[in-house]
Amino acid sequence: MLFRYMLGCNAYGSVPTKFNGGLFTFDPVFVDEKQAFTPDYRKWGGGTMTAQNQRLVYWPMLKAGDFDMMDAQFEFYNRMLGNAELRSEVYWGHGGACFGEQIENFGLPNPAEYGFKRPDYFDKGVEYNAWLEYEWDTVLEFCQMILDRKVYNGDDITPYIPLIESSLRFFEEHYEYLASRRGCKSLDGEGHLILFPGSACETYKMTNNASSTIAALRVVLESYGQMPEMLAKIPPLPLRELEGRTMISPAKTWERINNVETPQLYPVYPWRIYGVGRPDLEIARNTYLYDPDALGFRTHVGWKQDNIWAACLGLTEEAYRLTSLKLADGPHRFPTFWGPGYDWTPDHNWGGSGMIGLQEMLLQTNGDEILLFPAWPQEKDIRFKLHAPGNTVVEAELRGGEVVDLKVLPENRRKDIVMNTSYIKR
């Protein structure tokens, strides 16, 4: 309940919490002395939602069991669906819903990010913005959250099916549309979409086949399971060799680097193509440990996900170090008022990414398997209660290096628990 209060959410609210302060903004001079405005001020404020930040507030609600709190964010997109589809129709003459990264309550890009001084020749449907141009895939994380909530809690997601289908369909129709205007074929030689120009987060720009976009399309389509013809058109994830190691590439090609995200690790989280107990774990670990950009961008600050990736890859010491830094007391009177990081104070996506990392250290799933303590230091005592798919709740206590208590509801899911044998009490 404390977390709900801090976020300013409730089960019946129609507006999602804002990642940059929730209800708890305060005099901005105490965050940045140059910002002499009222306590209502926040950077990236107003009605604008920033999807890359919002998602980190909502992903941890699945394992926390706060399913009812997610509706406000899902309804935010559902209400905007008509305008997002109209945007595709007006600008490009095709179907599908086009959602931007910085988006207003009515479903169109924030005007300042869209660009007030746009060249006449520039595509009217694209933000004239070095960070945001062609970044359209963030809605897919919320589509996956909807699908996951059904898997976790058995919820009826029928009202959101048009949102999921239209968000997916945009990529098929738009990139076939673009390819058909460059040449006589709308697909590549293997029958795959050519995702160009694209964007790997705000970082790798003018991409061809960004790994973050490919992973998103592949996983949402597989989870949804109703659009096999489109799934067959998704290209393979781009890999590359660096110093004799195979790694996930940010994209097949890109033209510049514009920010400090690490989208080449999005196939680890949120998309879980790689991870503990999954194929080709070494490829993902190589990316985390040796990719020069991944190393250069690494930190625990703000919306950074390094602690989450370390946990998902079973890098226990690294996950504990970074998550401990994330969840250390903030600089203000209330210890969870983190920030400003890259955004504002209190920074809920700082706390959200810390929560996700902690959850992933304690419990992960792979199909029906429930992986217990996949990245938790054996010498650290802890007790937790988390939710898992299939209306499952797991409670466990680790004390003195051994699991001394384990409860799994329903009981028939106990058979799916997979645990390091060194943690089992003899």
PDB file of C-alpha atoms in Angstrom, residues 252-402:
ATOM      1  CA  LYS A 252      22.511  -4.593 -38.467  1.00  0.00           C
ATOM      2  CA  THR A 253      23.797  -1.071 -39.176  1.00  0.00           C
ATOM      3  CA  TRP A 254      23.400   2.387 -37.652  1.00  0.00           C
ATOM      4  CA  GLU A 255      24.524   5.908 -38.458  1.00  0.00           C
ATOM      5  CA  ARG A 256      25.200   7.560 -35.095  1.00  0.00           C
ATOM      6  CA  ILE A 257      24.996   7.211 -31.308  1.00  0.00           C
ATOM      7  CA  ASN A 258      22.789   9.787 -29.619  1.00  0.00           C
ATOM      8  CA  ASN A 259      22.246   8.650 -25.992  1.00  0.00           C
ATOM      9  CA  VAL A 260      23.533   6.173 -23.386  1.00  0.00           C
ATOM     10  CA  GLU A 261      21.013   3.310 -23.373  1.00  0.00           C
ATOM     11  CA  THR A 262      22.107  -0.258 -24.167  1.00  0.00           C
ATOM     12  CA  PRO A 263      19.429  -1.672 -26.497  1.00  0.00           C
ATOM     13  CA  GLN A 264      21.641  -4.601 -27.511  1.00  0.00           C
ATOM     14  CA  LEU A 265      20.731  -6.033 -24.089  1.00  0.00           C
ATOM     15  CA  TYR A 266      16.963  -5.587 -24.485  1.00  0.00           C
ATOM     16  CA  PRO A 267      16.792  -9.168 -25.843  1.00  0.00           C
ATOM     17  CA  VAL A 268      17.790 -10.103 -22.266  1.00  0.00           C
ATOM     18  CA  TYR A 269      15.311  -7.796 -20.549  1.00  0.00           C
ATOM     19  CA  PRO A 270      12.509  -7.031 -21.073  1.00  0.00           C
ATOM     20  CA  TRP A 271      12.305  -9.586 -23.894  1.00  0.00           C
ATOM     21  CA  ARG A 272      13.916 -12.612 -22.170  1.00  0.00           C
ATOM     22  CA  ILE A 273      15.200 -14.272 -25.333  1.00  0.00           C
ATOM     23  CA  TYR A 274      18.461 -14.808 -23.456  1.00  0.00           C
ATOM     24  CA  GLY A 275      18.893 -15.548 -19.765  1.00  0.00           C
ATOM     25  CA  VAL A 276      19.485 -18.146 -17.081  1.00  0.00           C
ATOM     26  CA  GLY A 277      18.358 -21.547 -18.357  1.00  0.00           C
ATOM     27  CA  ARG A 278      17.845 -20.255 -21.902  1.00  0.00           C
ATOM     28  CA  PRO A 279      19.872 -20.991 -25.053  1.00  0.00           C
ATOM     29  CA  ASP A 280      23.037 -19.107 -25.987  1.00  0.00           C
ATOM     30  CA  LEU A 281      23.543 -17.524 -22.561  1.00  0.00           C
ATOM     31  CA  GLU A 282      27.208 -16.918 -23.399  1.00  0.00           C
ATOM     32  CA  ILE A 283      26.280 -14.608 -26.295  1.00  0.00           C
ATOM     33  CA  ALA A 284      24.304 -12.359 -23.959  1.00  0.00           C
ATOM     34  CA  ARG A 285      26.965 -12.489 -21.241  1.00  0.00           C
ATOM     35  CA  ASN A 286      29.600 -11.528 -23.801  1.00  0.00           C
ATOM     36  CA  THR A 287      27.453  -8.531 -24.719  1.00  0.00           C
ATOM     37  CA  TYR A 288      27.143  -7.442 -21.093  1.00  0.00           C
ATOM     38  CA  LEU A 289      30.791  -8.062 -20.188  1.00  0.00           C
ATOM     39  CA  TYR A 290      32.665  -7.022 -23.329  1.00  0.00           C
ATOM     40  CA  ASP A 291      30.582  -4.787 -25.602  1.00  0.00           C
ATOM     41  CA  PRO A 292      32.488  -1.467 -25.479  1.00  0.00           C
ATOM     42  CA  ASP A 293      29.343   0.676 -25.529  1.00  0.00           C
ATOM     43  CA  ALA A 294      27.651  -1.452 -22.868  1.00  0.00           C
ATOM     44  CA  LEU A 295      30.698  -0.977 -20.650  1.00  0.00           C
ATOM     45  CA  GLY A 296      30.926   2.735 -21.382  1.00  0.00           C
ATOM     46  CA  PHE A 297      27.261   3.326 -20.605  1.00  0.00           C
ATOM     47  CA  ARG A 298      27.235   1.286 -17.370  1.00  0.00           C
ATOM     48  CA  THR A 299      25.898   2.853 -14.168  1.00  0.00           C
ATOM     49  CA  HIS A 300      23.179   2.360 -11.554  1.00  0.00           C
ATOM     50  CA  VAL A 301      21.765   5.881 -11.945  1.00  0.00           C
ATOM     51  CA  GLY A 302      18.190   6.666 -12.978  1.00  0.00           C
ATOM     52  CA  TRP A 303      16.542   4.437 -15.557  1.00  0.00           C
ATOM     53  CA  LYS A 304      19.648   2.366 -16.201  1.00  0.00           C
ATOM     54  CA  GLN A 305      18.961  -1.381 -16.413  1.00  0.00           C
ATOM     55  CA  ASP A 306      22.419  -2.856 -15.846  1.00  0.00           C
ATOM     56  CA  ASN A 307      21.382  -4.361 -12.519  1.00  0.00           C
ATOM     57  CA  ILE A 308      18.417  -6.085 -14.207  1.00  0.00           C
ATOM     58  CA  TRP A 309      20.533  -7.527 -17.010  1.00  0.00           C
ATOM     59  CA  ALA A 310      23.149  -8.775 -14.546  1.00  0.00           C
ATOM     60  CA  ALA A 311      20.416 -10.561 -12.576  1.00  0.00           C
ATOM     61  CA  CYS A 312      18.813 -12.084 -15.681  1.00  0.00           C
ATOM     62  CA  LEU A 313      22.214 -13.355 -16.795  1.00  0.00           C
ATOM     63  CA  GLY A 314      23.008 -14.945 -13.428  1.00  0.00           C
ATOM     64  CA  LEU A 315      25.885 -12.531 -12.699  1.00  0.00           C
ATOM     65  CA  THR A 316      25.246 -12.608  -8.962  1.00  0.00           C
ATOM     66  CA  GLU A 317      27.961 -10.331  -7.582  1.00  0.00           C
ATOM     67  CA  GLU A 318      27.368  -7.715 -10.257  1.00  0.00           C
ATOM     68  CA  ALA A 319      23.601  -7.828  -9.787  1.00  0.00           C
ATOM     69  CA  TYR A 320      23.936  -7.424  -6.013  1.00  0.00           C
ATOM     70  CA  ARG A 321      26.390  -4.540  -6.356  1.00  0.00           C
ATOM     71  CA  LEU A 322      24.318  -2.556  -8.825  1.00  0.00           C
ATOM     72  CA  THR A 323      20.959  -3.239  -7.183  1.00  0.00           C
ATOM     73  CA  SER A 324      22.378  -2.234  -3.803  1.00  0.00           C
ATOM     74  CA  LEU A 325      23.520   1.056  -5.308  1.00  0.00           C
ATOM     75  CA  LYS A 326      20.117   1.554  -6.939  1.00  0.00           C
ATOM     76  CA  LEU A 327      18.170   0.960  -3.733  1.00  0.00           C
ATOM     77  CA  ALA A 328      20.476   2.911  -1.415  1.00  0.00           C
ATOM     78  CA  ASP A 329      18.895   5.915   0.320  1.00  0.00           C
ATOM     79  CA  GLY A 330      18.257   8.943  -1.855  1.00  0.00           C
ATOM     80  CA  PRO A 331      19.621  12.408  -0.990  1.00  0.00           C
ATOM     81  CA  HIS A 332      16.424  13.838   0.555  1.00  0.00           C
ATOM     82  CA  ARG A 333      14.446  13.456   3.767  1.00  0.00           C
ATOM     83  CA  PHE A 334      12.522  10.455   2.438  1.00  0.00           C
ATOM     84  CA  PRO A 335      14.969   7.693   1.500  1.00  0.00           C
ATOM     85  CA  THR A 336      13.035   6.592  -1.604  1.00  0.00           C
ATOM     86  CA  PHE A 337      13.138  10.082  -3.134  1.00  0.00           C
ATOM     87  CA  TRP A 338      15.840   9.094  -5.617  1.00  0.00           C
ATOM     88  CA  GLY A 339      17.072  11.361  -8.346  1.00  0.00           C
ATOM     89  CA  PRO A 340      17.221  13.432 -10.314  1.00  0.00           C
ATOM     90  CA  GLY A 341      19.406  11.070 -12.352  1.00  0.00           C
ATOM     91  CA  TYR A 342      18.514  11.761 -15.976  1.00  0.00           C
ATOM     92  CA  ASP A 343      15.037  13.014 -15.093  1.00  0.00           C
ATOM     93  CA  TRP A 344      13.574  14.459 -11.900  1.00  0.00           C
ATOM     94  CA  THR A 345      13.089  13.860  -8.187  1.00  0.00           C
ATOM     95  CA  PRO A 346      11.513  11.699  -6.893  1.00  0.00           C
ATOM     96  CA  ASP A 347      12.493   9.399  -9.742  1.00  0.00           C
ATOM     97  CA  HIS A 348      10.095   6.447  -9.838  1.00  0.00           C
ATOM     98  CA  ASN A 349      11.846   4.740 -12.744  1.00  0.00           C
ATOM     99  CA  TRP A 350      15.017   4.707 -10.617  1.00  0.00           C
ATOM    100  CA  GLY A 351      13.069   2.866  -7.919  1.00  0.00           C
ATOM    101  CA  GLY A 352      11.205   0.739 -10.460  1.00  0.00           C
ATOM    102  CA  SER A 353      14.391  -0.517 -12.098  1.00  0.00           C
ATOM    103  CA  GLY A 354      15.787  -1.234  -8.637  1.00  0.00           C
ATOM    104  CA  MET A 355      12.688  -3.277  -7.808  1.00  0.00           C
ATOM    105  CA  ILE A 356      12.894  -5.228 -11.062  1.00  0.00           C
ATOM    106  CA  GLY A 357      16.543  -6.066 -10.449  1.00  0.00           C
ATOM    107  CA  LEU A 358      15.800  -7.303  -6.931  1.00  0.00           C
ATOM    108  CA  GLN A 359      12.869  -9.418  -8.146  1.00  0.00           C
ATOM    109  CA  GLU A 360      14.982 -10.975 -10.906  1.00  0.00           C
ATOM    110  CA  MET A 361      17.718 -11.854  -8.425  1.00  0.00           C
ATOM    111  CA  LEU A 362      15.185 -13.764  -6.321  1.00  0.00           C
ATOM    112  CA  LEU A 363      12.869 -15.366  -8.872  1.00  0.00           C
ATOM    113  CA  GLN A 364      12.833 -15.882 -12.612  1.00  0.00           C
ATOM    114  CA  THR A 365      10.721 -18.091 -14.834  1.00  0.00           C
ATOM    115  CA  ASN A 366      11.508 -20.074 -17.949  1.00  0.00           C
ATOM    116  CA  GLY A 367       8.415 -21.690 -19.391  1.00  0.00           C
ATOM    117  CA  ASP A 368       6.828 -23.623 -16.537  1.00  0.00           C
ATOM    118  CA  GLU A 369      10.052 -23.571 -14.517  1.00  0.00           C
ATOM    119  CA  ILE A 370      10.304 -21.229 -11.527  1.00  0.00           C
ATOM    120  CA  LEU A 371      13.967 -20.417 -10.904  1.00  0.00           C
ATOM    121  CA  LEU A 372      14.544 -19.700  -7.220  1.00  0.00           C
ATOM    122  CA  PHE A 373      17.459 -17.448  -6.189  1.00  0.00           C
ATOM    123  CA  PRO A 374      18.991 -17.449  -9.719  1.00  0.00           C
ATOM    124  CA  ALA A 375      21.247 -14.471  -8.905  1.00  0.00           C
ATOM    125  CA  TRP A 376      21.119 -14.031  -5.129  1.00  0.00           C
ATOM    126  CA  PRO A 377      24.299 -14.257  -2.974  1.00  0.00           C
ATOM    127  CA  GLN A 378      24.066 -17.406  -0.877  1.00  0.00           C
ATOM    128  CA  GLU A 379      25.546 -15.700   2.183  1.00  0.00           C
ATOM    129  CA  LYS A 380      22.848 -12.987   2.277  1.00  0.00           C
ATOM    130  CA  ASP A 381      19.776 -13.843   4.359  1.00  0.00           C
ATOM    131  CA  ILE A 382      16.457 -12.812   2.860  1.00  0.00           C
ATOM    132  CA  ARG A 383      12.754 -13.590   2.914  1.00  0.00           C
ATOM    133  CA  PHE A 384      10.433 -12.740   0.028  1.00  0.00           C
ATOM    134  CA  LYS A 385       6.958 -13.232  -1.406  1.00  0.00           C
ATOM    135  CA  LEU A 386       6.531 -12.841  -5.170  1.00  0.00           C
ATOM    136  CA  HIS A 387       4.025 -13.767  -7.854  1.00  0.00           C
ATOM    137  CA  ALA A 388       4.748 -16.005 -10.835  1.00  0.00           C
ATOM    138  CA  PRO A 389       2.766 -17.048 -13.926  1.00  0.00           C
ATOM    139  CA  GLY A 390      -0.219 -19.339 -13.511  1.00  0.00           C
ATOM    140  CA  ASN A 391      -1.760 -17.600 -10.484  1.00  0.00           C
ATOM    141  CA  THR A 392       1.264 -18.734  -8.496  1.00  0.00           C
ATOM    142  CA  VAL A 393       2.664 -17.185  -5.315  1.00  0.00           C
ATOM    143  CA  VAL A 394       6.088 -18.141  -3.985  1.00  0.00           C
ATOM    144  CA  GLU A 395       7.344 -17.392  -0.480  1.00  0.00           C
ATOM    145  CA  ALA A 396      10.872 -18.361   0.467  1.00  0.00           C
ATOM    146  CA  GLU A 397      13.415 -17.653   3.164  1.00  0.00           C
ATOM    147  CA  LEU A 398      17.164 -18.054   2.826  1.00  0.00           C
ATOM    148  CA  ARG A 399      19.032 -18.143   6.113  1.00  0.00           C
ATOM    149  CA  GLY A 400      22.602 -19.176   6.788  1.00  0.00           C
ATOM    150  CA  GLY A 401      23.051 -20.205   3.176  1.00  0.00           C
ATOM    151  CA  GLU A 402      20.100 -22.605   3.163  1.00  0.00           C
TER     152      GLU A 402
END
